[in-house]
mmCIF file with all atom_site columns, C-alpha atoms in Angstrom:
data_model
loop_
_atom_site.group_PDB
_atom_site.id
_atom_site.type_symbol
_atom_site.label_atom_id
_atom_site.label_alt_id
_atom_site.label_comp_id
_atom_site.label_asym_id
_atom_site.label_entity_id
_atom_site.label_seq_id
_atom_site.pdbx_PDB_ins_code
_atom_site.Cartn_x
_atom_site.Cartn_y
_atom_site.Cartn_z
_atom_site.occupancy
_atom_site.B_iso_or_equiv
_atom_site.pdbx_formal_charge
_atom_site.auth_seq_id
_atom_site.auth_comp_id
_atom_site.auth_asym_id
_atom_site.auth_atom_id
_atom_site.pdbx_PDB_model_num
ATOM 1   C CA . MET V 1 1   ? 127.378 99.907  102.009 1.00 48.00 ? 9   MET V CA 1
ATOM 2   C CA . LYS V 1 2   ? 125.086 101.808 99.655  1.00 48.00 ? 10  LYS V CA 1
ATOM 3   C CA . THR V 1 3   ? 123.847 98.377  98.597  1.00 44.00 ? 11  THR V CA 1
ATOM 4   C CA . LEU V 1 4   ? 123.246 97.600  102.048 1.00 37.00 ? 12  LEU V CA 1
ATOM 5   C CA . ILE V 1 5   ? 121.048 100.200 102.859 1.00 42.00 ? 13  ILE V CA 1
ATOM 6   C CA . VAL V 1 6   ? 119.095 100.378 99.457  1.00 37.00 ? 14  VAL V CA 1
ATOM 7   C CA . SER V 1 7   ? 118.094 96.521  100.044 1.00 40.00 ? 15  SER V CA 1
ATOM 8   C CA . VAL V 1 8   ? 116.973 97.657  103.988 1.00 36.00 ? 16  VAL V CA 1
ATOM 9   C CA . GLY V 1 9   ? 114.785 100.479 102.712 1.00 41.00 ? 17  GLY V CA 1
ATOM 10  C CA . LEU V 1 10  ? 113.390 98.497  100.134 1.00 37.00 ? 18  LEU V CA 1
ATOM 11  C CA . LEU V 1 11  ? 112.658 95.384  102.851 1.00 38.00 ? 19  LEU V CA 1
ATOM 12  C CA . ALA V 1 12  ? 110.674 97.821  105.330 1.00 40.00 ? 20  ALA V CA 1
ATOM 13  C CA . ALA V 1 13  ? 108.913 99.541  102.363 1.00 40.00 ? 21  ALA V CA 1
ATOM 14  C CA . THR V 1 14  ? 107.537 96.520  101.598 1.00 39.00 ? 22  THR V CA 1
ATOM 15  C CA . ALA V 1 15  ? 106.879 94.943  104.608 1.00 37.00 ? 23  ALA V CA 1
ATOM 16  C CA . PHE V 1 16  ? 105.109 98.320  105.723 1.00 37.00 ? 24  PHE V CA 1
ATOM 17  C CA . SER V 1 17  ? 102.877 98.016  102.474 1.00 40.00 ? 25  SER V CA 1
ATOM 18  C CA . ALA V 1 18  ? 102.092 94.243  103.634 1.00 42.00 ? 26  ALA V CA 1
ATOM 19  C CA . PHE V 1 19  ? 100.397 96.076  106.976 1.00 44.00 ? 27  PHE V CA 1
ATOM 20  C CA . ALA V 1 20  ? 98.531  98.778  105.199 1.00 58.00 ? 28  ALA V CA 1
ATOM 21  C CA . ALA V 1 21  ? 95.227  99.161  106.387 1.00 73.00 ? 29  ALA V CA 1
ATOM 22  C CA . GLU V 1 22  ? 91.755  97.193  104.385 1.00 87.00 ? 30  GLU V CA 1
ATOM 23  C CA . PRO V 1 23  ? 88.953  99.341  103.009 1.00 95.00 ? 31  PRO V CA 1
ATOM 24  C CA . ALA V 1 24  ? 86.503  97.680  105.338 1.00 96.00 ? 32  ALA V CA 1
ATOM 25  C CA . LYS V 1 25  ? 86.330  95.820  108.296 1.00 95.00 ? 33  LYS V CA 1
ATOM 26  C CA . MET V 1 26  ? 84.771  92.711  109.747 1.00 95.00 ? 34  MET V CA 1
ATOM 27  C CA . VAL V 1 27  ? 82.157  93.503  112.622 1.00 95.00 ? 35  VAL V CA 1
ATOM 28  C CA . ASP V 1 28  ? 80.284  91.170  115.036 1.00 93.00 ? 36  ASP V CA 1
ATOM 29  C CA . THR V 1 29  ? 76.344  91.738  113.926 1.00 91.00 ? 37  THR V CA 1
ATOM 30  C CA . LYS V 1 30  ? 73.210  89.550  115.338 1.00 89.00 ? 38  LYS V CA 1
ATOM 31  C CA . MET V 1 31  ? 73.613  88.554  111.571 1.00 89.00 ? 39  MET V CA 1
ATOM 32  C CA . GLY V 1 32  ? 77.346  87.348  112.255 1.00 93.00 ? 40  GLY V CA 1
ATOM 33  C CA . LYS V 1 33  ? 80.227  88.550  110.338 1.00 96.00 ? 41  LYS V CA 1
ATOM 34  C CA . VAL V 1 34  ? 79.439  91.740  108.310 1.00 97.00 ? 42  VAL V CA 1
ATOM 35  C CA . LEU V 1 35  ? 81.407  94.230  106.309 1.00 98.00 ? 43  LEU V CA 1
ATOM 36  C CA . ALA V 1 36  ? 81.301  98.260  107.548 1.00 98.00 ? 44  ALA V CA 1
ATOM 37  C CA . ASP V 1 37  ? 83.348  101.045 106.357 1.00 97.00 ? 45  ASP V CA 1
ATOM 38  C CA . ALA V 1 38  ? 85.654  102.748 109.020 1.00 95.00 ? 46  ALA V CA 1
ATOM 39  C CA . LYS V 1 39  ? 82.420  104.974 110.377 1.00 96.00 ? 47  LYS V CA 1
ATOM 40  C CA . GLY V 1 40  ? 81.341  101.207 111.353 1.00 96.00 ? 48  GLY V CA 1
ATOM 41  C CA . MET V 1 41  ? 78.588  101.815 108.548 1.00 98.00 ? 49  MET V CA 1
ATOM 42  C CA . THR V 1 42  ? 76.971  98.604  107.264 1.00 98.00 ? 50  THR V CA 1
ATOM 43  C CA . LEU V 1 43  ? 78.230  97.509  103.319 1.00 98.00 ? 51  LEU V CA 1
ATOM 44  C CA . TYR V 1 44  ? 75.950  96.037  100.821 1.00 98.00 ? 52  TYR V CA 1
ATOM 45  C CA . THR V 1 45  ? 76.325  94.084  97.467  1.00 98.00 ? 53  THR V CA 1
ATOM 46  C CA . PHE V 1 46  ? 73.389  93.845  94.974  1.00 98.00 ? 54  PHE V CA 1
ATOM 47  C CA . ASP V 1 47  ? 72.476  91.194  92.847  1.00 98.00 ? 55  ASP V CA 1
ATOM 48  C CA . LYS V 1 48  ? 72.264  92.920  89.483  1.00 98.00 ? 56  LYS V CA 1
ATOM 49  C CA . ASP V 1 49  ? 76.083  93.627  89.638  1.00 98.00 ? 57  ASP V CA 1
ATOM 50  C CA . THR V 1 50  ? 78.233  91.074  87.405  1.00 95.00 ? 58  THR V CA 1
ATOM 51  C CA . MET V 1 51  ? 82.005  90.272  88.772  1.00 93.00 ? 59  MET V CA 1
ATOM 52  C CA . GLY V 1 52  ? 83.755  93.249  88.978  1.00 92.00 ? 60  GLY V CA 1
ATOM 53  C CA . LYS V 1 53  ? 81.335  95.584  87.806  1.00 96.00 ? 61  LYS V CA 1
ATOM 54  C CA . SER V 1 54  ? 78.549  98.357  89.387  1.00 97.00 ? 62  SER V CA 1
ATOM 55  C CA . ASN V 1 55  ? 75.382  98.027  87.300  1.00 97.00 ? 63  ASN V CA 1
ATOM 56  C CA . CYS V 1 56  ? 73.906  100.689 90.326  1.00 98.00 ? 64  CYS V CA 1
ATOM 57  C CA . ASP V 1 57  ? 73.197  103.632 87.797  1.00 97.00 ? 65  ASP V CA 1
ATOM 58  C CA . ALA V 1 58  ? 73.182  107.247 89.052  1.00 95.00 ? 66  ALA V CA 1
ATOM 59  C CA . ALA V 1 59  ? 69.821  107.405 90.107  1.00 97.00 ? 67  ALA V CA 1
ATOM 60  C CA . CYS V 1 60  ? 70.613  103.780 92.413  1.00 98.00 ? 68  CYS V CA 1
ATOM 61  C CA . LEU V 1 61  ? 73.719  105.285 93.375  1.00 98.00 ? 69  LEU V CA 1
ATOM 62  C CA . LYS V 1 62  ? 71.372  108.344 95.369  1.00 98.00 ? 70  LYS V CA 1
ATOM 63  C CA . LYS V 1 63  ? 69.657  105.734 97.500  1.00 98.00 ? 71  LYS V CA 1
ATOM 64  C CA . TRP V 1 64  ? 73.270  103.251 97.648  1.00 98.00 ? 72  TRP V CA 1
ATOM 65  C CA . PRO V 1 65  ? 76.128  105.202 97.115  1.00 98.00 ? 73  PRO V CA 1
ATOM 66  C CA . ALA V 1 66  ? 78.709  103.416 96.380  1.00 98.00 ? 74  ALA V CA 1
ATOM 67  C CA . PHE V 1 67  ? 81.865  102.578 99.121  1.00 98.00 ? 75  PHE V CA 1
ATOM 68  C CA . HIS V 1 68  ? 84.484  105.145 97.012  1.00 97.00 ? 76  HIS V CA 1
ATOM 69  C CA . ALA V 1 69  ? 88.200  104.950 97.236  1.00 97.00 ? 77  ALA V CA 1
ATOM 70  C CA . ALA V 1 70  ? 90.453  107.439 98.061  1.00 95.00 ? 78  ALA V CA 1
ATOM 71  C CA . ALA V 1 71  ? 92.488  109.010 95.011  1.00 91.00 ? 79  ALA V CA 1
ATOM 72  C CA . LYS V 1 72  ? 95.595  106.554 95.114  1.00 92.00 ? 80  LYS V CA 1
ATOM 73  C CA . ALA V 1 73  ? 94.007  103.455 96.110  1.00 95.00 ? 81  ALA V CA 1
ATOM 74  C CA . LYS V 1 74  ? 95.213  100.097 94.942  1.00 95.00 ? 82  LYS V CA 1
ATOM 75  C CA . ALA V 1 75  ? 93.483  96.905  94.993  1.00 95.00 ? 83  ALA V CA 1
ATOM 76  C CA . GLU V 1 76  ? 95.295  94.213  96.500  1.00 94.00 ? 84  GLU V CA 1
ATOM 77  C CA . GLY V 1 77  ? 93.953  90.750  97.938  1.00 94.00 ? 85  GLY V CA 1
ATOM 78  C CA . GLU V 1 78  ? 90.071  89.846  97.648  1.00 95.00 ? 86  GLU V CA 1
ATOM 79  C CA . TRP V 1 79  ? 90.143  93.943  97.328  1.00 97.00 ? 87  TRP V CA 1
ATOM 80  C CA . SER V 1 80  ? 89.733  95.382  93.717  1.00 97.00 ? 88  SER V CA 1
ATOM 81  C CA . LEU V 1 81  ? 88.513  98.822  92.041  1.00 97.00 ? 89  LEU V CA 1
ATOM 82  C CA . VAL V 1 82  ? 85.695  99.238  89.618  1.00 97.00 ? 90  VAL V CA 1
ATOM 83  C CA . LYS V 1 83  ? 83.869  102.242 89.032  1.00 96.00 ? 91  LYS V CA 1
ATOM 84  C CA . ALA V 1 84  ? 80.952  103.246 89.815  1.00 97.00 ? 92  ALA V CA 1
ATOM 85  C CA . ALA V 1 85  ? 78.244  105.028 87.640  1.00 94.00 ? 93  ALA V CA 1
ATOM 86  C CA . ASP V 1 86  ? 79.274  108.616 88.700  1.00 94.00 ? 94  ASP V CA 1
ATOM 87  C CA . GLY V 1 87  ? 83.174  107.947 87.364  1.00 95.00 ? 95  GLY V CA 1
ATOM 88  C CA . LYS V 1 88  ? 84.997  107.264 90.602  1.00 96.00 ? 96  LYS V CA 1
ATOM 89  C CA . GLU V 1 89  ? 86.799  103.998 91.869  1.00 97.00 ? 97  GLU V CA 1
ATOM 90  C CA . MET V 1 90  ? 84.538  102.360 93.887  1.00 98.00 ? 98  MET V CA 1
ATOM 91  C CA . TRP V 1 91  ? 85.658  98.853  96.427  1.00 98.00 ? 99  TRP V CA 1
ATOM 92  C CA . ALA V 1 92  ? 84.405  95.764  95.944  1.00 98.00 ? 100 ALA V CA 1
ATOM 93  C CA . TYR V 1 93  ? 85.260  92.920  97.518  1.00 97.00 ? 101 TYR V CA 1
ATOM 94  C CA . GLU V 1 94  ? 85.658  89.336  96.225  1.00 96.00 ? 102 GLU V CA 1
ATOM 95  C CA . GLY V 1 95  ? 84.892  90.741  93.026  1.00 96.00 ? 103 GLY V CA 1
ATOM 96  C CA . LYS V 1 96  ? 81.805  92.851  94.385  1.00 97.00 ? 104 LYS V CA 1
ATOM 97  C CA . PRO V 1 97  ? 80.942  96.393  94.102  1.00 98.00 ? 105 PRO V CA 1
ATOM 98  C CA . LEU V 1 98  ? 80.199  97.626  97.839  1.00 98.00 ? 106 LEU V CA 1
ATOM 99  C CA . TYR V 1 99  ? 77.568  100.651 98.489  1.00 98.00 ? 107 TYR V CA 1
ATOM 100 C CA . THR V 1 100 ? 76.621  102.021 101.904 1.00 98.00 ? 108 THR V CA 1
ATOM 101 C CA . PHE V 1 101 ? 72.582  103.102 102.498 1.00 98.00 ? 109 PHE V CA 1
ATOM 102 C CA . THR V 1 102 ? 71.178  105.855 103.008 1.00 98.00 ? 110 THR V CA 1
ATOM 103 C CA . GLY V 1 103 ? 68.222  104.435 104.679 1.00 98.00 ? 111 GLY V CA 1
ATOM 104 C CA . ASP V 1 104 ? 70.840  103.426 107.542 1.00 98.00 ? 112 ASP V CA 1
ATOM 105 C CA . LYS V 1 105 ? 71.174  106.420 109.825 1.00 97.00 ? 113 LYS V CA 1
ATOM 106 C CA . LYS V 1 106 ? 73.525  105.108 113.137 1.00 96.00 ? 114 LYS V CA 1
ATOM 107 C CA . PRO V 1 107 ? 76.669  102.548 112.747 1.00 95.00 ? 115 PRO V CA 1
ATOM 108 C CA . GLY V 1 108 ? 75.269  98.522  113.170 1.00 94.00 ? 116 GLY V CA 1
ATOM 109 C CA . ASP V 1 109 ? 72.124  99.537  111.042 1.00 96.00 ? 117 ASP V CA 1
ATOM 110 C CA . MET V 1 110 ? 71.105  96.972  108.622 1.00 97.00 ? 118 MET V CA 1
ATOM 111 C CA . THR V 1 111 ? 67.863  98.477  107.181 1.00 97.00 ? 119 THR V CA 1
ATOM 112 C CA . GLY V 1 112 ? 69.329  97.233  103.180 1.00 98.00 ? 120 GLY V CA 1
ATOM 113 C CA . ASP V 1 113 ? 69.702  94.089  103.976 1.00 98.00 ? 121 ASP V CA 1
ATOM 114 C CA . GLY V 1 114 ? 66.821  92.033  101.433 1.00 98.00 ? 122 GLY V CA 1
ATOM 115 C CA . VAL V 1 115 ? 65.280  95.013  100.124 1.00 98.00 ? 123 VAL V CA 1
ATOM 116 C CA . GLY V 1 116 ? 63.684  94.627  96.520  1.00 98.00 ? 124 GLY V CA 1
ATOM 117 C CA . GLY V 1 117 ? 65.613  91.103  97.136  1.00 98.00 ? 125 GLY V CA 1
ATOM 118 C CA . VAL V 1 118 ? 68.679  91.857  95.662  1.00 98.00 ? 126 VAL V CA 1
ATOM 119 C CA . TRP V 1 119 ? 70.576  94.009  98.796  1.00 98.00 ? 127 TRP V CA 1
ATOM 120 C CA . HIS V 1 120 ? 72.531  92.250  100.988 1.00 98.00 ? 128 HIS V CA 1
ATOM 121 C CA . VAL V 1 121 ? 75.254  92.801  103.789 1.00 98.00 ? 129 VAL V CA 1
ATOM 122 C CA . ALA V 1 122 ? 77.788  91.806  102.798 1.00 98.00 ? 130 ALA V CA 1
ATOM 123 C CA . LYS V 1 123 ? 80.031  89.062  104.337 1.00 94.00 ? 131 LYS V CA 1
#
């Protein structure tokens, strides 16, 4: 009986973790589906990043804040964690670190797309 209870508990824990919320969501925009944070702010990728590594330095992060992960966040599926220049963990989607843009003032803004030819909405 004790084994059965432990097994059911493990099964339930596994099932609930499979339904853990993803760190960002896909939203419909005039540019098609793009990634946005929980507040609806557009997420961006930086062409100068390498797979699984952020190359946005401290000065860059002032204009392009890292999409930070919660303290106990766990990578899963196409979502991974990388270190930002500020030393904190940030989310990456399919190996590409994600950022917001200080020029975006409200959910749905995408004013950072194409900046410097190296910033793009994350899709």
